[in-house]
Short mmCIF file of C-alpha atoms in Angstrom, two decimals:
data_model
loop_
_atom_site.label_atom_id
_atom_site.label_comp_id
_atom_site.label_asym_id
_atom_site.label_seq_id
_atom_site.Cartn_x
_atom_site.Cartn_y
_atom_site.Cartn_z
CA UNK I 1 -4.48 11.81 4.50
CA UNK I 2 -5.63 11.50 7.83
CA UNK I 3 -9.39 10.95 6.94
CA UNK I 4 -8.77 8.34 4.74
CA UNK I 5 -6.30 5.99 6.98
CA UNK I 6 -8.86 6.09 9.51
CA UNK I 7 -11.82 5.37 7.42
CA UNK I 8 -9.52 3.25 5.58
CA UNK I 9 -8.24 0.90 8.93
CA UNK I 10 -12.11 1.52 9.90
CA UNK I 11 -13.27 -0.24 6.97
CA UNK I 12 -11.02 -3.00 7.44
CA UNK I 13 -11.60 -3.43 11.02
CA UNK I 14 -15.16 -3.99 10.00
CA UNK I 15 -14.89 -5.71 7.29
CA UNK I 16 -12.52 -8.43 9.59
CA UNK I 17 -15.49 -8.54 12.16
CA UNK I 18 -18.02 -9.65 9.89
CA UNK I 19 -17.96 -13.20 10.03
CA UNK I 20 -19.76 -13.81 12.76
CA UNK I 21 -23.70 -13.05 14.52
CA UNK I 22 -24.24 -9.76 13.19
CA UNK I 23 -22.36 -9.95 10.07
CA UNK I 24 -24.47 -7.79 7.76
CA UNK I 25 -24.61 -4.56 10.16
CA UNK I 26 -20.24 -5.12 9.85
CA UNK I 27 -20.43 -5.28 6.00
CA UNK I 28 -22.24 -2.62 5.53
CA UNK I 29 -20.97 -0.62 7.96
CA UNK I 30 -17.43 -1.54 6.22
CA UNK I 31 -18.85 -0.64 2.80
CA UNK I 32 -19.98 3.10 4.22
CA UNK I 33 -16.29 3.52 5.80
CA UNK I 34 -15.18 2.61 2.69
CA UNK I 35 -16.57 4.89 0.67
CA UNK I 36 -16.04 7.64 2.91
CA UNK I 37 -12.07 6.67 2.47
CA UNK I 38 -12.25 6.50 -1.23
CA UNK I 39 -14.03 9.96 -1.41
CA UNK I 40 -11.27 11.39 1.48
CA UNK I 41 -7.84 10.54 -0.61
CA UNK I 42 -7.11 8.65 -3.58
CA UNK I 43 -4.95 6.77 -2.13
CA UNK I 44 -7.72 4.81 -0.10
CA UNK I 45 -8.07 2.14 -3.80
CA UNK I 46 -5.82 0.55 -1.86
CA UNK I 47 -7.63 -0.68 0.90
CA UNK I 48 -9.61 -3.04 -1.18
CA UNK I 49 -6.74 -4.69 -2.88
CA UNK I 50 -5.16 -4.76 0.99
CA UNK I 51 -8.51 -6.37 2.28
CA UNK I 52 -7.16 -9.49 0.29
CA UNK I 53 -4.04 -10.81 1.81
CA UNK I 54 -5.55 -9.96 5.11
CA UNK I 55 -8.86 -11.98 5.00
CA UNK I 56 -6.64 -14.90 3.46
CA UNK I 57 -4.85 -14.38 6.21
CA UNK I 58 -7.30 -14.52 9.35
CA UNK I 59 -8.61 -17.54 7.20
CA UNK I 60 -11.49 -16.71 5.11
CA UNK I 61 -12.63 -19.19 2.21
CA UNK I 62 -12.41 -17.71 -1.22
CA UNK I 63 -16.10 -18.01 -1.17
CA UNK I 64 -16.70 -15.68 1.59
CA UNK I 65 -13.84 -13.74 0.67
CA UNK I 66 -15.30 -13.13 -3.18
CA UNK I 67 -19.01 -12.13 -1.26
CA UNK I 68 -17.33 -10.20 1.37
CA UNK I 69 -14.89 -8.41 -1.49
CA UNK I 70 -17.24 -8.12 -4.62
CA UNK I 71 -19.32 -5.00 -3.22
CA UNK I 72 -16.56 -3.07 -1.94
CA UNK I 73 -14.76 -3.27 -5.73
CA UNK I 74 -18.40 -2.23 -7.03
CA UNK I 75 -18.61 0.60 -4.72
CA UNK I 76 -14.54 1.71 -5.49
CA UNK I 77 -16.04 1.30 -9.20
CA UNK I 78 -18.97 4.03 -8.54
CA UNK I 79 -16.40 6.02 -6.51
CA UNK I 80 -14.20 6.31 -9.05
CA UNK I 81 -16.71 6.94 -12.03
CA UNK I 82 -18.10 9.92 -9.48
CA UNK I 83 -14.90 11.26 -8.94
CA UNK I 84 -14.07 11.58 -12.41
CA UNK I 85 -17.25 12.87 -13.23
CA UNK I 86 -16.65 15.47 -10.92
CA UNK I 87 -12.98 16.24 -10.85
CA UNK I 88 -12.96 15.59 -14.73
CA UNK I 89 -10.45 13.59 -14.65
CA UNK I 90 -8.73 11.06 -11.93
CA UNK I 91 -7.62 13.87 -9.25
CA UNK I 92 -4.51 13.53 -7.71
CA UNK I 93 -0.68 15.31 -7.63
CA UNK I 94 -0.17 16.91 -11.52
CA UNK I 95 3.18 16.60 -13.17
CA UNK I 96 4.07 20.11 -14.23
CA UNK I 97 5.70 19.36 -16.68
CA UNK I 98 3.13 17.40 -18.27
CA UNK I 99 0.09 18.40 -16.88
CA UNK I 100 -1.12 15.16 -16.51
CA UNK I 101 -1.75 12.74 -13.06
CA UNK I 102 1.62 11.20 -11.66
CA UNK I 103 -0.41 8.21 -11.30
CA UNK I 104 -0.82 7.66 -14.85
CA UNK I 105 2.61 7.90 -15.47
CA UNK I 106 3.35 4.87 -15.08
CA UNK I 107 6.92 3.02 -15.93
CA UNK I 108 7.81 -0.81 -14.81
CA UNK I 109 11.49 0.36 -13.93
CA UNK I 110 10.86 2.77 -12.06
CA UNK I 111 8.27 0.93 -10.24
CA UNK I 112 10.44 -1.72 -9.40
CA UNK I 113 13.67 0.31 -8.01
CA UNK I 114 10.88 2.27 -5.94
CA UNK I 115 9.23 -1.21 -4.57
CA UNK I 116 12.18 -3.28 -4.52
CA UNK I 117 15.34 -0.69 -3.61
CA UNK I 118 14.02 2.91 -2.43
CA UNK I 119 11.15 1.88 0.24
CA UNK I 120 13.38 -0.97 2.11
CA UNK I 121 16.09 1.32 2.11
CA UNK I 122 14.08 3.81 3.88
CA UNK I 123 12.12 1.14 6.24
CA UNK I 124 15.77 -0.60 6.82
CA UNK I 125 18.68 1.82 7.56
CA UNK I 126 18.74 5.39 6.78
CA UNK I 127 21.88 5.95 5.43
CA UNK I 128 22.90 8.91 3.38
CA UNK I 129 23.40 7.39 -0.14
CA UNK I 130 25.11 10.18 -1.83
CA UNK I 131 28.39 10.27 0.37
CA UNK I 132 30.16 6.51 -0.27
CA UNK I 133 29.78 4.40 2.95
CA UNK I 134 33.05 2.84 3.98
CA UNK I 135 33.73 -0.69 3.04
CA UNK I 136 33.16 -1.82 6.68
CA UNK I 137 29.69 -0.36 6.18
CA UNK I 138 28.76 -1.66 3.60
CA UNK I 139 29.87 -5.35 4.47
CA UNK I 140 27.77 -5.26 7.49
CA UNK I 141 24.84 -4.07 5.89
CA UNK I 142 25.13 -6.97 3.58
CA UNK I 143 25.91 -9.23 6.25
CA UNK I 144 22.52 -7.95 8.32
CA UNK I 145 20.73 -8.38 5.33
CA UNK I 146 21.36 -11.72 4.35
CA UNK I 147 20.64 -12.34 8.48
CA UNK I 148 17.64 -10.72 7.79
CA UNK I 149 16.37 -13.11 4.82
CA UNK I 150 17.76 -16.00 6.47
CA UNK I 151 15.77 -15.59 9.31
CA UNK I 152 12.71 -14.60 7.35
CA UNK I 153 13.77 -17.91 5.03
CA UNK I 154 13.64 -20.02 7.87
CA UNK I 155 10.72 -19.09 10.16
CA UNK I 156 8.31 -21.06 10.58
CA UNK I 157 5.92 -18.15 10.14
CA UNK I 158 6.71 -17.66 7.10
CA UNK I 159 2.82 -16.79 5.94
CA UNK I 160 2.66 -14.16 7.96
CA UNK I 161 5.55 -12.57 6.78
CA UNK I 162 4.48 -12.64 3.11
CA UNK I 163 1.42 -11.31 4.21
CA UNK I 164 2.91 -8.54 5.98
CA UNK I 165 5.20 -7.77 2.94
CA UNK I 166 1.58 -8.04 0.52
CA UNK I 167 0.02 -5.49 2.70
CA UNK I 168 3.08 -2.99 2.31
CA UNK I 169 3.86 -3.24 -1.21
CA UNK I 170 0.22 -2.61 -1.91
CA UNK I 171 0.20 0.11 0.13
CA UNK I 172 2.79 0.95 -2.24
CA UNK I 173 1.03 1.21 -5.50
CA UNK I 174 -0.75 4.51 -5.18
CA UNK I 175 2.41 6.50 -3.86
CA UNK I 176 4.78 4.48 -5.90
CA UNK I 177 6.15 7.91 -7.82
CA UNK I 178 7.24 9.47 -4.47
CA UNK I 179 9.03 6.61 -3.26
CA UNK I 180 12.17 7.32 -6.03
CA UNK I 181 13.55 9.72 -4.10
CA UNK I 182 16.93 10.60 -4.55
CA UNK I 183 20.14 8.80 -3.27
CA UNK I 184 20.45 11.25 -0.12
CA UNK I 185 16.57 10.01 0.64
CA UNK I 186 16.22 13.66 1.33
CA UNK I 187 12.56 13.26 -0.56
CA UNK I 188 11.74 10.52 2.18
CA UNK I 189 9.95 12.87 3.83
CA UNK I 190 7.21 12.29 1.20
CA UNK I 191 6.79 8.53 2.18
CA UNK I 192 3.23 7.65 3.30
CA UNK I 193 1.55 4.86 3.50
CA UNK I 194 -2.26 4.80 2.74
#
């Protein structure tokens, strides 16, 4: 996990300094960092699809972005066809049960309470779900909520904001089955973020 956030962020870091002098040595240097992610933890696909938002962001054209972007999806391509190759089959955590990846099981529900309910309720207030909260509680957790999107609503920065939440929920998408945890969130402990 460790190897592949930090030749993950390394990739990215590059890949955000190479629009400038020496912007070929960056690229390329961001395309080996990448690859050296992608063969550390499967979660690292990410980092390509979170490359978007954040060259949008620092205010790339779609031109540059599409040159900048187009070899590192080629190189997750060859990654990927090597690691199944290899691994025969995708890799990752095995459902027992099934035998197959976790990652191909996937399920639009259960994506969605994961993305939309399980991770902010983790990121937000820690709460032990299984005992009832009092009525007091749960008023002011509504009431700090709607603060919350009101203020996000009305800032002026609001770009940055739904760049920030891009970035998270696809950080989200390789983990996605180990964000349902249960209502005690005593499976948090499994939350990581590529």
């Amino acid at each position: 996990d460790l190897l592949a956030a930090f030749f993950g962020l390394a990739a990215l870091f590059l890949l955000l300094q190479s629009n400038g002098d020496r912007s070929f040595c960056f690229h390329a240097l961001s395309c080996i960092a990448l690859v050296f992610a992608l063969l550390s933890k499967e979660s690292a696909y990410a980092v390509p699809l979170i490359a978007v938002p954040l060259l949008l962001a620092v205010g790339f054209r779609l031109v540059t972005l599409a040159k900048k972007l187009i070899p590192w999806f080629v190189l997750s391509a060859v990654v990927f066809v090597y690691r199944y190759w290899v691994l025969h089959g995708i890799g990752g955590y095995q459902q027992n049960s099934f035998g197959t990846p976790i990652a191909l099981q996937f399920r639009l529900p259960t994506f969605l309470k994961a993305i939309t309910l399980r991770l902010w309720a983790v990121f937000w207030t820690p709460l032990n779900w299984s005992n009832r909260p009092a009525p007091f509680v749960v008023a002011l957790l509504m009431l700090s909520f709607a603060g919350l999107t009101w203020l996000a609503w009305r800032s002026p920065r609001r770009r940055e904001l739904a760049i920030g939440l891009a970035v998270i929920i696809i950080s989200c998408l390789p983990v996605f089955p180990f964000l349902t945890f249960n209502d005690d969130l005593s499976r948090a402990r499994v939350l990581y973020l590529p």
